[in-house]
Amino acid sequence: MKLSTRSRYGLRAMYDLALRYGEGPVPLNSIADRQMVSLHYLEQLVAKLRRAGLVSSSRGAQGGYELSKPPEDITVGDVVRVLEGSFDPVQCLSVDFDHEDCEQLDDCVVRFVWKKLQDCTNRVLNSISLRDLCDGTTNLKGKACGACASDSQQAMGTC
Amino acid sequence: MKLSTRSRYGLRAMYDLALRYGEGPVPLNSIADRQMVSLHYLEQLVAKLRRAGLVSSSRGAQGGYELSKPPEDITVGDVVRVLEGSFDPVQCLSVDFDHEDCEQLDDCVVRFVWKKLQDCTNRVLNSISLRDLCDGTTNLKGKACGACASDSQQAMGTC
DNA sequence: AGGAATCCCGATTGGTTTACTTGGGATTCA
DNA sequence: TGAATCCCAAGTAAACCAATCGGGATTCCT
């Protein structure tokens, strides 16, 4: 259940880009400096995000990267899914899992646990947009997980 | 966000033990057969669970393992935490993280995202006991995540 | 007493992943 | 033209994963 540095660095880079959305291309070395990440390593992460259509690039001097959509249209889940490959906790939950590979799939109670875990992480990550990050933690604290409708939970910031 | 086979095999073994709780020691080779896992590999996993106090062992012929507590007192979270090391998504969320190592810790919005993820996974895994697994998926489907009080969510089995 | 069943322990291994680094090439702006 | 920037492929050291191997210690049963 560890996140790799790819997600951590990558999300920080996307947050950096979201803060500068609309100001033209942001060169990668400035992001690397601010976020204290190796430029070359960041290049690889951003390349994935570009191929996934989350950022667009302009080459040459005065070039750089920018979000290809407004920050409110990109969720943390979008970013993490690209960088982490997927966050299905186990293979038998992935959409392209071959049902022949496990005979007890439908009534597997253990799988059911992982399914709940997957639902929950998806819900959290999909409910937070880059815009939410820009608006800061104060705003985020009050944000529910997207499925939990209880006001008291929202007020407590626990869900 | 992948779970290793340690958690998957380990939880299946614990489920197996929970189903036989109160019937005396269960030999590991029978678990390995039923769950189709290498005996030697399972030994390593169960050794961790034993050192963590979740199972107890009796040596010699007619020996084996049994849960050291009733199934309702052991959660999936207990098991996964032992086998996976921890499921803090990032180090700066772990209890023994040195706050000197990150100067922007308190108002780090990205960290806040990981914190919400951690809260959510903890809540799900801590809310499901081995007893719940024994009672089957029908029962599990109606089980809320422990924090979400909305009846509609519970009815839908989405939280 | 002896032997089978079982837990216990440590070393090794082959493969994969992680987190980079290195070394360049292509494009664009001034 | 040349500096700034993106783009790409390869290499690498370390860690981790999922086992496997080979034995040792303890206990029950006959």
PDB file of N, CA and C in Angstrom, chain B residues 120-153:
ATOM      1  N   CYS B 120      -8.934   6.867   4.914  1.00  0.00           N
ATOM      2  CA  CYS B 120      -9.964   6.067   4.270  1.00  0.00           C
ATOM      3  C   CYS B 120      -9.605   4.593   4.265  1.00  0.00           C
ATOM      4  N   THR B 121      -8.388   4.255   3.906  1.00  0.00           N
ATOM      5  CA  THR B 121      -8.006   2.842   3.864  1.00  0.00           C
ATOM      6  C   THR B 121      -7.982   2.258   5.280  1.00  0.00           C
ATOM      7  N   ASN B 122      -7.484   3.031   6.215  1.00  0.00           N
ATOM      8  CA  ASN B 122      -7.496   2.556   7.594  1.00  0.00           C
ATOM      9  C   ASN B 122      -8.911   2.251   8.048  1.00  0.00           C
ATOM     10  N   ARG B 123      -9.809   3.143   7.707  1.00  0.00           N
ATOM     11  CA  ARG B 123     -11.180   2.978   8.175  1.00  0.00           C
ATOM     12  C   ARG B 123     -11.796   1.714   7.588  1.00  0.00           C
ATOM     13  N   VAL B 124     -11.579   1.514   6.311  1.00  0.00           N
ATOM     14  CA  VAL B 124     -12.144   0.318   5.687  1.00  0.00           C
ATOM     15  C   VAL B 124     -11.553  -0.944   6.299  1.00  0.00           C
ATOM     16  N   LEU B 125     -10.238  -1.000   6.359  1.00  0.00           N
ATOM     17  CA  LEU B 125      -9.604  -2.240   6.806  1.00  0.00           C
ATOM     18  C   LEU B 125      -9.840  -2.504   8.287  1.00  0.00           C
ATOM     19  N   ASN B 126      -9.930  -1.442   9.071  1.00  0.00           N
ATOM     20  CA  ASN B 126     -10.161  -1.636  10.498  1.00  0.00           C
ATOM     21  C   ASN B 126     -11.610  -1.973  10.815  1.00  0.00           C
ATOM     22  N   SER B 127     -12.493  -1.736   9.867  1.00  0.00           N
ATOM     23  CA  SER B 127     -13.912  -1.973  10.141  1.00  0.00           C
ATOM     24  C   SER B 127     -14.336  -3.396   9.817  1.00  0.00           C
ATOM     25  N   ILE B 128     -13.446  -4.167   9.189  1.00  0.00           N
ATOM     26  CA  ILE B 128     -13.810  -5.533   8.810  1.00  0.00           C
ATOM     27  C   ILE B 128     -13.031  -6.521   9.667  1.00  0.00           C
ATOM     28  N   SER B 129     -13.741  -7.334  10.416  1.00  0.00           N
ATOM     29  CA  SER B 129     -13.090  -8.335  11.250  1.00  0.00           C
ATOM     30  C   SER B 129     -13.083  -9.682  10.549  1.00  0.00           C
ATOM     31  N   LEU B 130     -12.283 -10.594  11.059  1.00  0.00           N
ATOM     32  CA  LEU B 130     -12.270 -11.945  10.506  1.00  0.00           C
ATOM     33  C   LEU B 130     -13.642 -12.601  10.667  1.00  0.00           C
ATOM     34  N   ARG B 131     -14.326 -12.248  11.734  1.00  0.00           N
ATOM     35  CA  ARG B 131     -15.691 -12.760  11.915  1.00  0.00           C
ATOM     36  C   ARG B 131     -16.586 -12.338  10.755  1.00  0.00           C
ATOM     37  N   ASP B 132     -16.447 -11.078  10.358  1.00  0.00           N
ATOM     38  CA  ASP B 132     -17.242 -10.599   9.224  1.00  0.00           C
ATOM     39  C   ASP B 132     -16.982 -11.442   7.986  1.00  0.00           C
ATOM     40  N   LEU B 133     -15.717 -11.792   7.777  1.00  0.00           N
ATOM     41  CA  LEU B 133     -15.389 -12.626   6.613  1.00  0.00           C
ATOM     42  C   LEU B 133     -16.071 -13.983   6.708  1.00  0.00           C
ATOM     43  N   CYS B 134     -16.055 -14.557   7.904  1.00  0.00           N
ATOM     44  CA  CYS B 134     -16.674 -15.869   8.080  1.00  0.00           C
ATOM     45  C   CYS B 134     -18.163 -15.815   7.809  1.00  0.00           C
ATOM     46  N   ASP B 135     -18.779 -14.688   8.115  1.00  0.00           N
ATOM     47  CA  ASP B 135     -20.218 -14.568   7.918  1.00  0.00           C
ATOM     48  C   ASP B 135     -20.576 -14.388   6.453  1.00  0.00           C
ATOM     49  N   GLY B 136     -19.568 -14.178   5.616  1.00  0.00           N
ATOM     50  CA  GLY B 136     -19.807 -14.198   4.171  1.00  0.00           C
ATOM     51  C   GLY B 136     -20.090 -12.853   3.555  1.00  0.00           C
ATOM     52  N   THR B 137     -20.109 -12.864   2.225  1.00  0.00           N
ATOM     53  CA  THR B 137     -20.232 -11.608   1.494  1.00  0.00           C
ATOM     54  C   THR B 137     -21.595 -10.958   1.669  1.00  0.00           C
ATOM     55  N   THR B 138     -22.614 -11.758   1.842  1.00  0.00           N
ATOM     56  CA  THR B 138     -23.958 -11.195   1.990  1.00  0.00           C
ATOM     57  C   THR B 138     -23.974 -10.197   3.134  1.00  0.00           C
ATOM     58  N   ASN B 139     -23.412 -10.624   4.221  1.00  0.00           N
ATOM     59  CA  ASN B 139     -23.333  -9.762   5.385  1.00  0.00           C
ATOM     60  C   ASN B 139     -22.421  -8.573   5.125  1.00  0.00           C
ATOM     61  N   LEU B 140     -21.286  -8.837   4.503  1.00  0.00           N
ATOM     62  CA  LEU B 140     -20.295  -7.786   4.268  1.00  0.00           C
ATOM     63  C   LEU B 140     -20.854  -6.665   3.403  1.00  0.00           C
ATOM     64  N   LYS B 141     -21.682  -7.045   2.455  1.00  0.00           N
ATOM     65  CA  LYS B 141     -22.186  -6.042   1.518  1.00  0.00           C
ATOM     66  C   LYS B 141     -22.899  -4.921   2.233  1.00  0.00           C
ATOM     67  N   GLY B 142     -23.608  -5.274   3.310  1.00  0.00           N
ATOM     68  CA  GLY B 142     -24.358  -4.252   4.026  1.00  0.00           C
ATOM     69  C   GLY B 142     -23.531  -3.475   5.018  1.00  0.00           C
ATOM     70  N   LYS B 143     -22.262  -3.824   5.138  1.00  0.00           N
ATOM     71  CA  LYS B 143     -21.442  -3.232   6.196  1.00  0.00           C
ATOM     72  C   LYS B 143     -20.847  -1.906   5.752  1.00  0.00           C
ATOM     73  N   ALA B 144     -21.091  -0.888   6.550  1.00  0.00           N
ATOM     74  CA  ALA B 144     -20.571   0.438   6.216  1.00  0.00           C
ATOM     75  C   ALA B 144     -19.101   0.520   6.553  1.00  0.00           C
ATOM     76  N   CYS B 145     -18.465   1.595   6.093  1.00  0.00           N
ATOM     77  CA  CYS B 145     -17.027   1.711   6.303  1.00  0.00           C
ATOM     78  C   CYS B 145     -16.706   2.116   7.723  1.00  0.00           C
ATOM     79  N   GLY B 146     -17.712   2.356   8.539  1.00  0.00           N
ATOM     80  CA  GLY B 146     -17.448   2.664   9.930  1.00  0.00           C
ATOM     81  C   GLY B 146     -17.535   4.148  10.213  1.00  0.00           C
ATOM     82  N   ALA B 147     -17.450   4.952   9.190  1.00  0.00           N
ATOM     83  CA  ALA B 147     -17.512   6.394   9.404  1.00  0.00           C
ATOM     84  C   ALA B 147     -18.688   7.009   8.646  1.00  0.00           C
ATOM     85  N   CYS B 148     -19.125   6.319   7.626  1.00  0.00           N
ATOM     86  CA  CYS B 148     -20.177   6.876   6.806  1.00  0.00           C
ATOM     87  C   CYS B 148     -21.519   6.461   7.359  1.00  0.00           C
ATOM     88  N   ALA B 149     -22.272   7.426   7.811  1.00  0.00           N
ATOM     89  CA  ALA B 149     -23.490   7.114   8.536  1.00  0.00           C
ATOM     90  C   ALA B 149     -24.724   7.092   7.636  1.00  0.00           C
ATOM     91  N   SER B 150     -24.522   7.402   6.390  1.00  0.00           N
ATOM     92  CA  SER B 150     -25.669   7.503   5.491  1.00  0.00           C
ATOM     93  C   SER B 150     -26.306   6.148   5.223  1.00  0.00           C
ATOM     94  N   ASP B 151     -27.588   6.049   5.496  1.00  0.00           N
ATOM     95  CA  ASP B 151     -28.287   4.789   5.284  1.00  0.00           C
ATOM     96  C   ASP B 151     -28.303   4.385   3.820  1.00  0.00           C
ATOM     97  N   SER B 152     -28.472   5.371   2.959  1.00  0.00           N
ATOM     98  CA  SER B 152     -28.572   5.053   1.539  1.00  0.00           C
ATOM     99  C   SER B 152     -27.267   4.443   1.039  1.00  0.00           C
ATOM    100  N   GLN B 153     -26.159   4.990   1.522  1.00  0.00           N
ATOM    101  CA  GLN B 153     -24.873   4.432   1.118  1.00  0.00           C
ATOM    102  C   GLN B 153     -24.741   2.994   1.593  1.00  0.00           C
TER     103      GLN B 153
END
